[in-house]
Coordinates of C-alpha atoms in Angstrom, one line a residue:
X1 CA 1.9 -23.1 3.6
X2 CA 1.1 -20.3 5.7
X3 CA -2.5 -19.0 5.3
X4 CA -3.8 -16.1 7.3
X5 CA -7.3 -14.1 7.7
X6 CA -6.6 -10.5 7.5
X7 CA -9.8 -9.3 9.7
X8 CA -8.1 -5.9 9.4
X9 CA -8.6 -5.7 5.8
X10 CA -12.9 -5.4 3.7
X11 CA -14.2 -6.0 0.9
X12 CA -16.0 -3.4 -1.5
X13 CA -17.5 -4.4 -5.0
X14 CA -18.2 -1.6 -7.7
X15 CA -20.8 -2.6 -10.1
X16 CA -22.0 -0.9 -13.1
X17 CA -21.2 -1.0 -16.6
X18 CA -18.7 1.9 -16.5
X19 CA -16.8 0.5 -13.4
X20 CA -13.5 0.4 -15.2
X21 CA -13.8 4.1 -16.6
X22 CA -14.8 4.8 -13.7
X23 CA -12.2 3.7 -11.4
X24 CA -9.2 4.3 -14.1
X25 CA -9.9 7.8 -14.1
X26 CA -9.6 8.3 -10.6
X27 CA -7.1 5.3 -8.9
X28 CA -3.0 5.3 -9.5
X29 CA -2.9 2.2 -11.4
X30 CA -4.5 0.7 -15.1
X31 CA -7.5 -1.2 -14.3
X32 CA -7.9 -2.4 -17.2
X33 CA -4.9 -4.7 -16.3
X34 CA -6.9 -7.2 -13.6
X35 CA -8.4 -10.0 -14.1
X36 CA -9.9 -12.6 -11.9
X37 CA -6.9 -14.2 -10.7
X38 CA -4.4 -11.5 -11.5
X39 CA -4.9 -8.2 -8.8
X40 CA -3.5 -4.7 -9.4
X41 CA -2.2 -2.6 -6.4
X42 CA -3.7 0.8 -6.5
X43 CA -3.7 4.2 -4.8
X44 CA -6.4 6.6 -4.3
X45 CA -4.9 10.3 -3.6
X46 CA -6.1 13.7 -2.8
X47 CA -6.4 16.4 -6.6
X48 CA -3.1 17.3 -4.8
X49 CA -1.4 14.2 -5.1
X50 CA -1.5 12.8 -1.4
X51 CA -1.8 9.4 -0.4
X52 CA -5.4 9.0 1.1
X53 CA -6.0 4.8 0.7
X54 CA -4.5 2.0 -0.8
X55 CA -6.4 -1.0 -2.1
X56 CA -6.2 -4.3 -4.1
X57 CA -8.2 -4.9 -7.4
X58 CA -9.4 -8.2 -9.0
X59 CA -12.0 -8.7 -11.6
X60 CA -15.2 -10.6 -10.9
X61 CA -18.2 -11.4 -13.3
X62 CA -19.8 -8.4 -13.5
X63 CA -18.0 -6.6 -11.1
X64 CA -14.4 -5.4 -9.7
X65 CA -13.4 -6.5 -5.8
X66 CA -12.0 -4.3 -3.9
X67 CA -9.4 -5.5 -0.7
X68 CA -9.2 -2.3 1.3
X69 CA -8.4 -1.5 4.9
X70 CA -11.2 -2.0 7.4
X71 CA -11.1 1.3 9.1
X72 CA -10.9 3.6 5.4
X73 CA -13.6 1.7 3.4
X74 CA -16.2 3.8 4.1
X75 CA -14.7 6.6 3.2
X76 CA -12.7 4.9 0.1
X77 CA -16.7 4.4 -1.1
X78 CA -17.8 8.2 0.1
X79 CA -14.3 9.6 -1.9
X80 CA -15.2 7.8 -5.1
X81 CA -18.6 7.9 -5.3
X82 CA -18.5 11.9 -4.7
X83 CA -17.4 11.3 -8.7
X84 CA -20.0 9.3 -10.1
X85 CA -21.7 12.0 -11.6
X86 CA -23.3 10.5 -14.4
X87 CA -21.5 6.9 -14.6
X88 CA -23.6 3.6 -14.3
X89 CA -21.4 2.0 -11.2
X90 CA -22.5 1.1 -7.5
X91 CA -20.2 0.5 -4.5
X92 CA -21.4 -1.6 -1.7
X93 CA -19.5 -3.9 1.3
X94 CA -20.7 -7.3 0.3
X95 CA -22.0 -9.4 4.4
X96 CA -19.5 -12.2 5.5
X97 CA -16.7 -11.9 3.2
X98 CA -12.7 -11.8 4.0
X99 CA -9.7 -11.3 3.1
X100 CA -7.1 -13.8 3.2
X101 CA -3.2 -14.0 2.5
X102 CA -0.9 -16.7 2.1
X103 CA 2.9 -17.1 1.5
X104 CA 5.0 -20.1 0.7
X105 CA 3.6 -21.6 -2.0
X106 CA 1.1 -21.6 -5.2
X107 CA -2.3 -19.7 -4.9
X108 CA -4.9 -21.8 -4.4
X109 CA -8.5 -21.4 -6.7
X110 CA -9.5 -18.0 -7.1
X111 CA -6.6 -16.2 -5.5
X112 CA -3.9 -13.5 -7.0
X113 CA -0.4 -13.6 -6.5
X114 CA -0.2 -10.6 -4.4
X115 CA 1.2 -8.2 -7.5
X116 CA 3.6 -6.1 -5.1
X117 CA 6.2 -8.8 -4.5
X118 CA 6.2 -12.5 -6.2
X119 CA 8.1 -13.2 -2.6
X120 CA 4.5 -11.6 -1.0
X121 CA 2.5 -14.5 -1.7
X122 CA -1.3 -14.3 -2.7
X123 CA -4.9 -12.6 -1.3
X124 CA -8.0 -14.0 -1.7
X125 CA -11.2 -12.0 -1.3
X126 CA -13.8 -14.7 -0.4
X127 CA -17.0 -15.2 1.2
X128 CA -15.8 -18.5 2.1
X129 CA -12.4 -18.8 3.7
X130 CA -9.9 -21.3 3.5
X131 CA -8.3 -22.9 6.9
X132 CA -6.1 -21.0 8.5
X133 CA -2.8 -22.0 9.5
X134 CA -1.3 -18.6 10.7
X135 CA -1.8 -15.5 12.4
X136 CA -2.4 -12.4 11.9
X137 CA 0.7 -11.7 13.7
X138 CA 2.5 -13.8 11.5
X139 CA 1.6 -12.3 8.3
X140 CA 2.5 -9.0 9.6
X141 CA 6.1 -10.0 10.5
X142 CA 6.1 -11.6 7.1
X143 CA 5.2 -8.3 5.2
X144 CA 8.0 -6.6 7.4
X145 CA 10.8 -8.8 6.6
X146 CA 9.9 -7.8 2.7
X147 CA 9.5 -4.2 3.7
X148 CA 5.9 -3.8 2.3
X149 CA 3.9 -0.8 3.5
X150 CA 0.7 -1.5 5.5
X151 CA -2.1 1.6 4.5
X152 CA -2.5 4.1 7.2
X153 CA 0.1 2.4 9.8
X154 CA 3.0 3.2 7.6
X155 CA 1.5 6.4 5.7
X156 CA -0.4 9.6 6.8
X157 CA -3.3 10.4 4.9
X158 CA -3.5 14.0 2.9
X159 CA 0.8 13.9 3.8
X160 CA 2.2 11.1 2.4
X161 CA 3.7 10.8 -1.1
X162 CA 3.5 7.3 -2.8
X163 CA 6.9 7.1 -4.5
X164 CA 8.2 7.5 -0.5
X165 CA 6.4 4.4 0.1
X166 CA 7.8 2.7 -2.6
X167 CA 4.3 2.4 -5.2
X168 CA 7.1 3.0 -8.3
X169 CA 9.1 -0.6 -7.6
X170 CA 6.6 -2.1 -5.9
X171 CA 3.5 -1.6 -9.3
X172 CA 1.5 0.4 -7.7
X173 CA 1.6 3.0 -10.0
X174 CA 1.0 3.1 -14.0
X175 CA 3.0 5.5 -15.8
X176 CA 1.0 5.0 -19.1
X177 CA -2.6 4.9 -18.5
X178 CA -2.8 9.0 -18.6
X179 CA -4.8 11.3 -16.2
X180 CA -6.0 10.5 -12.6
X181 CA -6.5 12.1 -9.4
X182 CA -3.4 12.8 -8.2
X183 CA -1.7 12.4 -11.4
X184 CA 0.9 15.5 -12.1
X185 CA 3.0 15.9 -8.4
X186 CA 3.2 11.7 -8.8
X187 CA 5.0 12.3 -12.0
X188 CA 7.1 15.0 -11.2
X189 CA 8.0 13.4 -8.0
X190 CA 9.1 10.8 -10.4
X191 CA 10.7 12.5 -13.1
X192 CA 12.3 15.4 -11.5
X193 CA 13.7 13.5 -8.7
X194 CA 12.0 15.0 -5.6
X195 CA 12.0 12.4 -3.2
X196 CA 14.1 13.0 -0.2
X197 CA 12.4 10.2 2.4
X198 CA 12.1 6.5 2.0
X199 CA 9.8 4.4 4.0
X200 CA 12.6 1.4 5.0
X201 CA 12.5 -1.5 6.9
X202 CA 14.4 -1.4 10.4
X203 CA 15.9 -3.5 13.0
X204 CA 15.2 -2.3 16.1
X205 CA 17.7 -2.8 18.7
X206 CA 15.6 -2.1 21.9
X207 CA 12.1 -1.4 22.7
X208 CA 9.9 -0.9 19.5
X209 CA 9.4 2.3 19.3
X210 CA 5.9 3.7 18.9
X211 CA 4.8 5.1 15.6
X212 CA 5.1 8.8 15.4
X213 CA 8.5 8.2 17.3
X214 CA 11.4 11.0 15.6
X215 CA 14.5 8.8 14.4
X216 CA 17.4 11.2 15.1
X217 CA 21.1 10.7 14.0
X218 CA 23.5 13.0 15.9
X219 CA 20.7 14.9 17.6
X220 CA 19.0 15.8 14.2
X221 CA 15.1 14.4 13.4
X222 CA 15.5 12.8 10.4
X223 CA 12.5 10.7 9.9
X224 CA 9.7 8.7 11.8
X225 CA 9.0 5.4 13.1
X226 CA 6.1 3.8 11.5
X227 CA 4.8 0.8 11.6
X228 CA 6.3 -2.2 14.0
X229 CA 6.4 -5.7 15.6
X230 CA 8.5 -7.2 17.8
X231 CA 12.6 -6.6 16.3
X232 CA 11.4 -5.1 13.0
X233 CA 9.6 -1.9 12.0
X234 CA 8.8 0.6 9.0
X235 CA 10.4 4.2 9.3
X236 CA 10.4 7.1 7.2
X237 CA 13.6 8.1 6.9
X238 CA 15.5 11.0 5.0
X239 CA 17.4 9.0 2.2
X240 CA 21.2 10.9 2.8
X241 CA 20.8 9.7 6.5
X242 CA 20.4 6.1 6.6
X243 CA 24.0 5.4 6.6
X244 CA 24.4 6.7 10.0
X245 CA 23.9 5.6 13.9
X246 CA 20.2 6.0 14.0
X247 CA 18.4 6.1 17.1
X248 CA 14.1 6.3 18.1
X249 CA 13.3 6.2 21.5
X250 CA 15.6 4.1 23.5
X251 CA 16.2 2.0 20.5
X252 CA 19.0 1.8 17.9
X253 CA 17.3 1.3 14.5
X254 CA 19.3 -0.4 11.9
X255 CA 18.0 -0.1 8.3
X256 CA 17.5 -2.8 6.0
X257 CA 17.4 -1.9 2.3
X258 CA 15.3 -4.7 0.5
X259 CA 16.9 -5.7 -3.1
X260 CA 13.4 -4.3 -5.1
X261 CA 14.3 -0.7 -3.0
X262 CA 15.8 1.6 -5.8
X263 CA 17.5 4.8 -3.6
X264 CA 19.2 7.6 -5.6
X265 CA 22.9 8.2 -4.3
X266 CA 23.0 10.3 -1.1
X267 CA 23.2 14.5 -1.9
X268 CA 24.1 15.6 1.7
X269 CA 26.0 14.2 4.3

C-alpha cells in the first residue's frame, strides 16, 4: 500500500472547551460530525463567501486536529482566532508532527478515511509517522487521477467559489448545520444555479502548462490552467465549453469528467 508524507501539509490543534462552537460557527462543514478516526473536509471563506483555506478535521481527547496547508496555517490560526472574542479555545502548531496519506488499502490505527473520496484513501496527522513507501510526487498524481483539488494550487484565495471546486459532491460542505462565514452566496450558488466554471481534471497533450495559463477554445479564454504534473492537470474551465478543442499554451487539454462530478447541462454553445 502506498504511504506518503505530505511535508506540504501542518498541523494546528484548537483547544478549549468551546472548540466545536467555535469552529462550527465559522468553517463550511458540521463539526460536530468528527470523530477520532472519522475527519470532515472543511472550508474557511471570506463574510463574502470566498474561498480563503481548506482544511481536514479529526477529533482528539480534548482537542480537534487540524491538517492544513503549510504555507496558510498561520494565517488559518490569525483568521479564526480574530473571532474568539469571548470563547474558551486556543490554536497552536503542535513541534514534529506530519501529515501522512495513503491509498490502496485499509487505514491503519488512528487514521481517517480521507472523507472526500472512499477511492482517496486515508490521512493521518501524527507525531510519529509510519514508513513511507511513496512520494510525494506519487500522491500528487494520485489525487489528479481522482480530480481532487489541492488548496491554493487549484483555487485563488478571496476569488474562488467552493461549489466550482467541487466542495458540494466531494462533503465539503453541510447544508444543515445553519449560519457560518460565508454561508448565504454558498447557498445561493447552490440553489439558484450560478455556477458557470468547474475545476476538471485534464489530459494534457504537450508541455504542462503553467498555472495561470488561459485555456482558449476557438481563440476565446474560457478558463485557466491550475494545478499539474507530468500528463495531467486541474483547470478551471467554463462548464458550456468543455466539449470543445481546448488548447493552454502549446498543449491540447482534454477534460476528464470524474463519475462523483455532477455538471448541469450546457446553456451556451
Amino acid at each position: 500500500m502506498p504511504i506518503a508524507t505530505l511535508p506540504d501539509r501542518a498541523v494546528l490543534e484548537v483547544t478549549g472547551e468551546d472548540r466545536l462552537a467555535f469552529l462550527q460557527g465559522l468553517i463550511s462543514n458540521d463539526v460536530t460530525q468528527i470523530g477520532e478516526e472519522r475527519a470532515l473536509w472543511a472550508a474557511l471563506l471570506t463574510p463574502q463567501g470566498k474561498w480563503l483555506a481548506d482544511f481536514f478535521l479529526a477529533a482528539a481527547p480534548d482537542r480537534v486536529l487540524m491538517d492544513v496547508e503549510a504555507g496558510l496555517a498561520e494565517m488559518v490560526m490569525a483568521k479564526l482566532l480574530r473571532f474568539r472574542l469571548r470563547s474558551k479555545v486556543a490554536m497552536s502548531r503542535p513541534e514534529g508532527w506530519v501529515v501522512q496519506a495513503g491509498w490502496g488499502g485499509a487505514a491503519p490505527p488512528g487514521a481517517s478515511p480521507d472523507p472526500r473520496l472512499p477511492e482517496a484513501g486515508w490521512r493521518l496527522m501524527t507525531p510519529a509517522p509510519l514508513p513511507t513507501s511513496a512520494s510525494l510526487d506519487e500522491y500528487d498524481a494520485h489525487r489528479l487521477a481522482l480530480g481532487l483539488p489541492d488548496g491554493s494550487r487549484d483555487m485563488e484565495a478571496e476569488h474562488s467559489i467552493l461549489l466550482e471546486a467541487g466542495f458540494d459532491e466531494l462533503n465539503g460542505v453541510s447544508w444543515t448545520k445553519g449560519c457560518y462565514m460565508g454561508q448565504e452566496l454558498t447557498a445561493r450558488t447552490k440553489y439558484r444555479g450560478l455556477i458557470k466554471k468547474r475545476l476538471v481534471p485534464v489530459l494534457v497533450e504537450g508541455p504542462l502548462p503553467p498555472r495561470g495559463t488561459p485555456v482558449t477554445r476557438g481563440g476565446a479564454e474560457v478558463g485557466e490552467m491550475r494545478s499539474g504534473q507530468g500528463k495531467r492537470g486541474m483547470a478551471l474551465i467554463r462548464i458550456a465549453a468543455l466539449g470543445g478543442d481546448l488548447r493552454a499554451g502549446e498543449a491540447r487539454l482534454r477534460p476528464v469528467v470524474p463519475a462523483w462530478m455532477k455538471l448541469p447541462e450546457a446553456t451556451e454553445a
